[in-house]
Short mmCIF file of C-alpha atoms in Angstrom, two decimals:
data_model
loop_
_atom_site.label_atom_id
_atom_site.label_comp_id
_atom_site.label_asym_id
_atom_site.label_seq_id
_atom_site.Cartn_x
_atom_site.Cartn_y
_atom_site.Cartn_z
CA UNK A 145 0.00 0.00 0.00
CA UNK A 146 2.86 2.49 1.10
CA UNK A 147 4.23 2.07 -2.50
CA UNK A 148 1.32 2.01 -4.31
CA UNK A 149 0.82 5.71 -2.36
CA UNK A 150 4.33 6.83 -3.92
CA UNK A 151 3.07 5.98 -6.73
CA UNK A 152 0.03 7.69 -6.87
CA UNK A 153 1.72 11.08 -5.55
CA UNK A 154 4.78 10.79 -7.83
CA UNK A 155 2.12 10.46 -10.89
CA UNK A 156 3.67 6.94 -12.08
CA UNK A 157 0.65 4.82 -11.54
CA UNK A 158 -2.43 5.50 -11.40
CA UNK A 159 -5.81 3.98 -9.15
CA UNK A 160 -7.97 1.52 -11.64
CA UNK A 161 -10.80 3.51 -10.65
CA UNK A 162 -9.16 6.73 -12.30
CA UNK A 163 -7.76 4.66 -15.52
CA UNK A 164 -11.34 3.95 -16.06
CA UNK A 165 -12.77 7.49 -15.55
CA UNK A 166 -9.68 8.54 -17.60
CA UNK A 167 -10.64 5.97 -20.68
CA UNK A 168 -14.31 7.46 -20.75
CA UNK A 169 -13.42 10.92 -20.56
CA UNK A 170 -11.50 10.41 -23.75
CA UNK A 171 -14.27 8.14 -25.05
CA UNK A 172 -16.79 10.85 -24.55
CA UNK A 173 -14.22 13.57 -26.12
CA UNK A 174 -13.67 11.70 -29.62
CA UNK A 175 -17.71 11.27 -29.42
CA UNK A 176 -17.83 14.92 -29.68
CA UNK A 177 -15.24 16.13 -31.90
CA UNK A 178 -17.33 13.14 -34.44
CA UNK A 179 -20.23 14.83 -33.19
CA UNK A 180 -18.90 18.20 -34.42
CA UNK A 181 -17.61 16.64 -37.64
CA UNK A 182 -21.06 15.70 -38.45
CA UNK A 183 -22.27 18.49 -37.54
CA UNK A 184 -19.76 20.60 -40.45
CA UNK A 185 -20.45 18.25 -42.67
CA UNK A 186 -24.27 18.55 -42.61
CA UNK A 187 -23.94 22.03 -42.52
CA UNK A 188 -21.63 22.05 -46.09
CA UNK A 189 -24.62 20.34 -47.56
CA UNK A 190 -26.98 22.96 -46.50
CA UNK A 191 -24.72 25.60 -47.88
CA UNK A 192 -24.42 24.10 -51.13
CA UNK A 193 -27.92 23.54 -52.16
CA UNK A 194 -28.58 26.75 -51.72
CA UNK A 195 -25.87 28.50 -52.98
CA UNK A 196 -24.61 25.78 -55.74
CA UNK A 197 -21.04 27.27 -55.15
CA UNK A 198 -18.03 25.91 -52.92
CA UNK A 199 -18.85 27.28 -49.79
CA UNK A 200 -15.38 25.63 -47.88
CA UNK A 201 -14.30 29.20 -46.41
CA UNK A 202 -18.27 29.35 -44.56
CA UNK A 203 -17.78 26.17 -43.10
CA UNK A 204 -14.35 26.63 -41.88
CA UNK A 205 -15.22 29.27 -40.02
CA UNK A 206 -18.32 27.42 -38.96
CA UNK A 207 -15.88 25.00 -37.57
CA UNK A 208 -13.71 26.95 -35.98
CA UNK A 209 -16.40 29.05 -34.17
CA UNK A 210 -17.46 25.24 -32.87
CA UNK A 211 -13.89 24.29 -31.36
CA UNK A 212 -12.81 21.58 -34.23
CA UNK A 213 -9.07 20.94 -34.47
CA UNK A 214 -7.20 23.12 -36.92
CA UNK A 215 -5.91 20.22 -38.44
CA UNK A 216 -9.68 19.05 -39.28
CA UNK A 217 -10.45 22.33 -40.36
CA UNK A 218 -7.52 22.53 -42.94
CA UNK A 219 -8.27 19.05 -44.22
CA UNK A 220 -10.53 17.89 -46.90
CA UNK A 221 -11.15 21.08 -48.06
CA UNK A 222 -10.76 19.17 -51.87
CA UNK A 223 -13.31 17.05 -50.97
CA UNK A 224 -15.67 19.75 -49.33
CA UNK A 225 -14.86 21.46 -52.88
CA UNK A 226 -16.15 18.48 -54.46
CA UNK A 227 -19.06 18.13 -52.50
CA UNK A 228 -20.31 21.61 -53.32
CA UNK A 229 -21.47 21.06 -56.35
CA UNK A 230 -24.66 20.06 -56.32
CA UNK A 231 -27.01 21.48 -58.11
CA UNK A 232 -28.55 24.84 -57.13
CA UNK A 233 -32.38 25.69 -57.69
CA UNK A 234 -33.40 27.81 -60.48
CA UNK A 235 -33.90 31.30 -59.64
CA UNK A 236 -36.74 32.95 -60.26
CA UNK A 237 -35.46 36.19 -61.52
CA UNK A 238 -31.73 36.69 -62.97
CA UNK A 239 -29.68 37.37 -60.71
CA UNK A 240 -26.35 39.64 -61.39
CA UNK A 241 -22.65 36.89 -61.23
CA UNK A 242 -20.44 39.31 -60.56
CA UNK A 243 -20.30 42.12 -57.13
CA UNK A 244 -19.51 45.05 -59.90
CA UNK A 245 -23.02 44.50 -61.68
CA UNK A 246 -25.08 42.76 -58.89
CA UNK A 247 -26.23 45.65 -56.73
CA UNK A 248 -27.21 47.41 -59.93
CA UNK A 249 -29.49 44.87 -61.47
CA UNK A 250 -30.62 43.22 -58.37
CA UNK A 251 -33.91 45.27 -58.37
CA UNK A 252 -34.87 45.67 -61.94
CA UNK A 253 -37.27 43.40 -63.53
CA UNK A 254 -36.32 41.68 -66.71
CA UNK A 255 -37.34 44.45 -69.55
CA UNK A 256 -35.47 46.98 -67.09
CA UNK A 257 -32.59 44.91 -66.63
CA UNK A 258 -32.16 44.58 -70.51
CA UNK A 259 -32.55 47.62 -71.18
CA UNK A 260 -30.30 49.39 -68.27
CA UNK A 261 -27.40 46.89 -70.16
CA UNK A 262 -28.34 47.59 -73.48
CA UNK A 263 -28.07 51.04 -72.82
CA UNK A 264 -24.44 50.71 -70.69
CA UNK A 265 -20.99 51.28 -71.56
CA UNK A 266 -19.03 48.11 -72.83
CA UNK A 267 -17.27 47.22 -69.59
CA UNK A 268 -20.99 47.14 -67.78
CA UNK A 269 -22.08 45.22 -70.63
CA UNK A 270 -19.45 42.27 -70.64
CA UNK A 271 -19.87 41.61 -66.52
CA UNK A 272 -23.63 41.30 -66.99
CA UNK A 273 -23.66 39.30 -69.78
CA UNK A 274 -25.17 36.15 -68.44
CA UNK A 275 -27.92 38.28 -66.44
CA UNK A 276 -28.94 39.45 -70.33
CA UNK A 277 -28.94 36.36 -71.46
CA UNK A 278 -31.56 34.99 -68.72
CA UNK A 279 -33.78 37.69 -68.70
CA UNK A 280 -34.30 37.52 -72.54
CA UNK A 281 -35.29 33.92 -71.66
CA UNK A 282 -37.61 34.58 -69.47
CA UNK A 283 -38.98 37.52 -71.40
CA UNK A 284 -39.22 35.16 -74.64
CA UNK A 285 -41.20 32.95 -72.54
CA UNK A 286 -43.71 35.55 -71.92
CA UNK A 287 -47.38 36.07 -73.89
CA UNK A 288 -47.21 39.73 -73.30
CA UNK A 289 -49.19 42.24 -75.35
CA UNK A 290 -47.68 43.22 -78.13
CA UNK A 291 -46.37 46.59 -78.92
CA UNK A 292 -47.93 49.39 -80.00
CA UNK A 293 -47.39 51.94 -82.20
CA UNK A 294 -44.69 49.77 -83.71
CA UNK A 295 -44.28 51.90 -87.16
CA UNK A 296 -43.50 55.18 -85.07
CA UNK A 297 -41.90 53.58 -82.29
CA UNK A 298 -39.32 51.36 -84.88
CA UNK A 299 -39.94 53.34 -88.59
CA UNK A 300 -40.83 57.23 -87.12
CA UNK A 301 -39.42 60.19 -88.87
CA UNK A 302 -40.27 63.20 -87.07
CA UNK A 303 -36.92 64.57 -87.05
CA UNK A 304 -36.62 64.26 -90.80
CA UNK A 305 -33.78 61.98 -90.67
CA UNK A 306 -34.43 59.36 -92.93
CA UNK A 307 -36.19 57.50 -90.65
CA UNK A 308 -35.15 55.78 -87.17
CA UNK A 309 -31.79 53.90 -86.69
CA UNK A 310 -31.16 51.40 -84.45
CA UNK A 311 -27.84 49.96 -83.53
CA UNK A 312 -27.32 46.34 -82.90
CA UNK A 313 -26.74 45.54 -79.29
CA UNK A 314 -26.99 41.56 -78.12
CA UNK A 315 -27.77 38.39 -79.90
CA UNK A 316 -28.97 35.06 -78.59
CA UNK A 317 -28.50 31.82 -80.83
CA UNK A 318 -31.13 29.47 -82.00
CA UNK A 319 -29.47 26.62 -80.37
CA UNK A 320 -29.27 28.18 -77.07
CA UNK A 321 -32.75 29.99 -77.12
CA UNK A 322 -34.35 26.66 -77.74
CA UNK A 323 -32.34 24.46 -75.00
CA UNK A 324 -32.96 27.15 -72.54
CA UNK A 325 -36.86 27.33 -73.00
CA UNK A 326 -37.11 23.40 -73.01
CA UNK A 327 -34.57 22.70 -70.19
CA UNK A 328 -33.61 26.20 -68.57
CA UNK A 329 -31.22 28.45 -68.53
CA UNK A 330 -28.81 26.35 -66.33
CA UNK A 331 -28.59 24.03 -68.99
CA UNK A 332 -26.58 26.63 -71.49
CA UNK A 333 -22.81 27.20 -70.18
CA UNK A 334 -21.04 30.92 -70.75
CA UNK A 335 -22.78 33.96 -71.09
CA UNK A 336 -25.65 32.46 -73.44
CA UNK A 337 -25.97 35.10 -75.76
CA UNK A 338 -22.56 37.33 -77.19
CA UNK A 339 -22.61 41.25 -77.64
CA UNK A 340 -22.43 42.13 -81.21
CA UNK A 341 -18.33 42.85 -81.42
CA UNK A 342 -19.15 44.90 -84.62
CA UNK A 343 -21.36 48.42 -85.34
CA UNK A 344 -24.32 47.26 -87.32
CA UNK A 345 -27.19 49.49 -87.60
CA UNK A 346 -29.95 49.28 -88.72
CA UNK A 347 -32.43 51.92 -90.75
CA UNK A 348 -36.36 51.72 -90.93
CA UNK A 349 -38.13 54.36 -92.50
CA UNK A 350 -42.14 54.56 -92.76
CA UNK A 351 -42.22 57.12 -95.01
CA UNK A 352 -40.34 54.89 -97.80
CA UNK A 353 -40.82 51.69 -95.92
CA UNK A 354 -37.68 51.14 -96.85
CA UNK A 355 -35.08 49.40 -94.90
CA UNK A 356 -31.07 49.84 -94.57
CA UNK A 357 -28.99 46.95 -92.53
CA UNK A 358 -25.50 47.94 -92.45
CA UNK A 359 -21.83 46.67 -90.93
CA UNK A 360 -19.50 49.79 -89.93
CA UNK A 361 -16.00 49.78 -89.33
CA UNK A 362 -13.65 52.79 -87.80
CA UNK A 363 -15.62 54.84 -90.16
CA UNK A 364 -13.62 54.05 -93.43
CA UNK A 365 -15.16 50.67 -94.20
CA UNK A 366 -19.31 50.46 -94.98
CA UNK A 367 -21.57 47.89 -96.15
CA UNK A 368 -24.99 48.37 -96.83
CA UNK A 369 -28.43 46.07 -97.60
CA UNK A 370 -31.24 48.10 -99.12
CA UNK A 371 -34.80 46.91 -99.32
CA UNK A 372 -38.36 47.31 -98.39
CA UNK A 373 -40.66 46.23 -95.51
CA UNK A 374 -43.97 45.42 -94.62
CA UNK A 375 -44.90 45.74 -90.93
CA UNK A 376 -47.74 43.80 -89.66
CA UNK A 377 -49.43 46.16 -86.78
CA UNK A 378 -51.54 43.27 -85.15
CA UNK A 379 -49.31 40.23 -85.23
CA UNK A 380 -46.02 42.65 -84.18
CA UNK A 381 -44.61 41.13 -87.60
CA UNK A 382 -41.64 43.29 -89.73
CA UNK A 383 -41.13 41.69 -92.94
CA UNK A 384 -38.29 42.60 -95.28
CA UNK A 385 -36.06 41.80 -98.30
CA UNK A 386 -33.00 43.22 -99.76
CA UNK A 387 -32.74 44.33 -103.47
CA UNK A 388 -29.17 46.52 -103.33
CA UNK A 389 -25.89 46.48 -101.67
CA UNK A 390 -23.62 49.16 -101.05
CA UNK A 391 -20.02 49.18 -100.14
CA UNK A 392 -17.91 52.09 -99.75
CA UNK A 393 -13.77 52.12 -98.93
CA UNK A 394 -12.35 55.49 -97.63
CA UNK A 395 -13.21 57.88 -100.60
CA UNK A 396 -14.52 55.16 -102.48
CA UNK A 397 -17.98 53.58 -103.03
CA UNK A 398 -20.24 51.44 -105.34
CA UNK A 399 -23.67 49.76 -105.09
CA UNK A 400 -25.29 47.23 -107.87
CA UNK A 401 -28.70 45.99 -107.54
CA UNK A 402 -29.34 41.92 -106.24
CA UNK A 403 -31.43 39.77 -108.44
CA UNK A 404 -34.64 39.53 -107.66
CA UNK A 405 -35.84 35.74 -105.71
CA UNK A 406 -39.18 34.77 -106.42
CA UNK A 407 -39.21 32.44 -103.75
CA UNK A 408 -39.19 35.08 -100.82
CA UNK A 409 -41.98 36.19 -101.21
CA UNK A 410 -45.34 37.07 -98.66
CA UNK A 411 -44.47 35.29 -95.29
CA UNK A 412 -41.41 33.09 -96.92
CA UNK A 413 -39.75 36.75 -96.75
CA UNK A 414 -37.39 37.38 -93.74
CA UNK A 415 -39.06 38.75 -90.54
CA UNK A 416 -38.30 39.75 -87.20
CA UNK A 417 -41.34 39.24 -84.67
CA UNK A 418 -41.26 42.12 -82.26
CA UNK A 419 -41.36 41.30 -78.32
CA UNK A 420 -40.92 45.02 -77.06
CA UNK A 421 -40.44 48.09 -78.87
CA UNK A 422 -39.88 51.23 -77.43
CA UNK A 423 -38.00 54.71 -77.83
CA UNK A 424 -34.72 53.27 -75.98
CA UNK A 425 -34.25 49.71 -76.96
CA UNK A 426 -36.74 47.12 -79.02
CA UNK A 427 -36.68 43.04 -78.69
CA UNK A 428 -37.41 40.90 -81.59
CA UNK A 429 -36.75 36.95 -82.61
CA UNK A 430 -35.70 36.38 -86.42
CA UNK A 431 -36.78 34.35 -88.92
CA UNK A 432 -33.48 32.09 -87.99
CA UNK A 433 -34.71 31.22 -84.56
CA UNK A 434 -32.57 33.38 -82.29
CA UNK A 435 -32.98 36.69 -80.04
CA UNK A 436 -31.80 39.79 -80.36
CA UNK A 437 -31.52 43.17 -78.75
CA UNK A 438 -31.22 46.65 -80.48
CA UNK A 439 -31.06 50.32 -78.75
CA UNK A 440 -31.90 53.69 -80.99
CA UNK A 441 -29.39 55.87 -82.04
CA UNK A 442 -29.33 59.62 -82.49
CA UNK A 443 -27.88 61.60 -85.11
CA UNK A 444 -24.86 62.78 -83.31
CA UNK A 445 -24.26 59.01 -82.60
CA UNK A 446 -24.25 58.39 -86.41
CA UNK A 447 -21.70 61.83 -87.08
CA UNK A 448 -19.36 60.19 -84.29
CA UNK A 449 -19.48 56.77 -85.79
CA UNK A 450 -19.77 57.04 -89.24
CA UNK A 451 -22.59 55.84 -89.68
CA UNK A 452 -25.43 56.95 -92.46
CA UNK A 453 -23.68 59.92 -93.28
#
């Protein structure tokens, strides 16, 4: 007994009863740092179904507010990475990718939203691409009225300009409008839809009905579709065909006239079906199946650019 008390004091051995006590201490400790690990683990899931993005730096610090090791912080992070990407619920309206665009276009519907990009500066344009893209979707998707007053609005020549121009802004594909309307917009990668990298304009005039489509370039280079147009009022229908071309270099130009093809004719002509038309940006599908967004242009835009003068 004496030596089993030296023992004891000089912390060598220690009583059975306070081995035991000692094992279920540590028992109960590694029952709680699993307990905590589950706990991380199920909270990671959470975070990713709602978010559908890596959310490893939330659940870190989830984890270290809760007392788990550093080590078991740092590791697994690949596999918490992994993990994270399950599939996030559709939102219901677009929602802006990137912080410099986001608090902008959070709180616009999705004609605003279009049309508060179309009418933006290039750098504003290319971080909200994708939010474009999705809120033409959902505005495709739409049985809205149509517009009215679509020969002013699109053709209107008050200012005795020649008409109304309107500068090519944002096109949508036929391949991607129809895969996001059947499956969503999640189901098209990249922006969807491109900003057109070129000036084009365009030229109606309802005086003439006459119609000019034209590709720009640094204000040497032209080239120039002539035609006419028929706009159907009720159905929100622009018809058109091209019977000249125009091309002018620097000081120099010429034009010839395109033969004539029976076969466009009535409705086999080219269209473009008019979603929204209005006196800062119109919306319109094409006979070729995609989407596309223009915004008017004034005359000192034209002077600037080159463009009609």
């Amino acid at each position: 007994w004496n030596e089993s008390r030296e023992e004891l004091a000089s912390g060598v051995g220690e009583a059975p009863e306070g081995k035991e006590q000692g094992e279920r201490e540590t028992e109960r400790e590694r029952e709680r740092e699993r307990e905590r690990e589950r706990e991380v683990k199920r909270m990671h899931r959470s975070c990713g179904r709602l978010s559908g993005v890596s959310s490893s730096a939330g659940v870190c610090a989830a984890a270290a507010r809760r007392g788990l090791p550093a080590s078991r912080r740092r590791g697994g992070l690949a596999q918490q990475q992994h993990n994270a990407s399950v599939p996030a619920p559709r939102r219901v309206r677009p929602r802006a990718s990137t912080e410099g665009s986001s608090s902008v276009l959070d709180n616009l519907d999705n004609l605003a939203l279009v049309k508060k990009v179309a009418l933006s500066g290039k750098v504003f344009q290319q971080i909200s691409a994708r939010e474009m893209f999705e809120a033409l979707i959902a505005i495709n998707q739409i049985k809205s009225k149509k517009p009215e007053n679509l020969s002013k609005v699109l053709a209107g020549n008050e200012a005795g300009e020649g008409g109304s121009y309107w500068k090519l802004v944002y096109t949508v594909g036929k391949k991607n409008l129809n895969e996001a309307t059947s499956k969503g917009t999640g189901s098209v990668g990249g922006n969807g839809g491109n900003f057109f990298p070129v000036t084009a304009v365009q030229n109606w005039n309802e005086e003439t009905n006459r119609i000019q489509n034209g590709i720009f370039i640094l204000g040497v280079f032209s080239l120039i579709f002539s035609g006419d147009f028929e706009l159907v009022d009720k159905s929100a229908i622009l018809y058109f065909d091209f019977d000249r071309l125009d091309i002018s270099l620097g000081p120099l130009s010429f034009g010839f006239d395109l033969p004539a093809n029976e076969e466009r004719v009535g409705k086999k002509r080219p269209f473009f079906i008019w979603l929204h038309a209005d006196e800062d940006i119109a919306i319109g599908r094409g006979r070729g199946g995609g989407i596309a967004v223009w915004k008017k242009v004034d005359k000192s835009y034209r002077e600037d650019e080159g463009v009609y003068v």
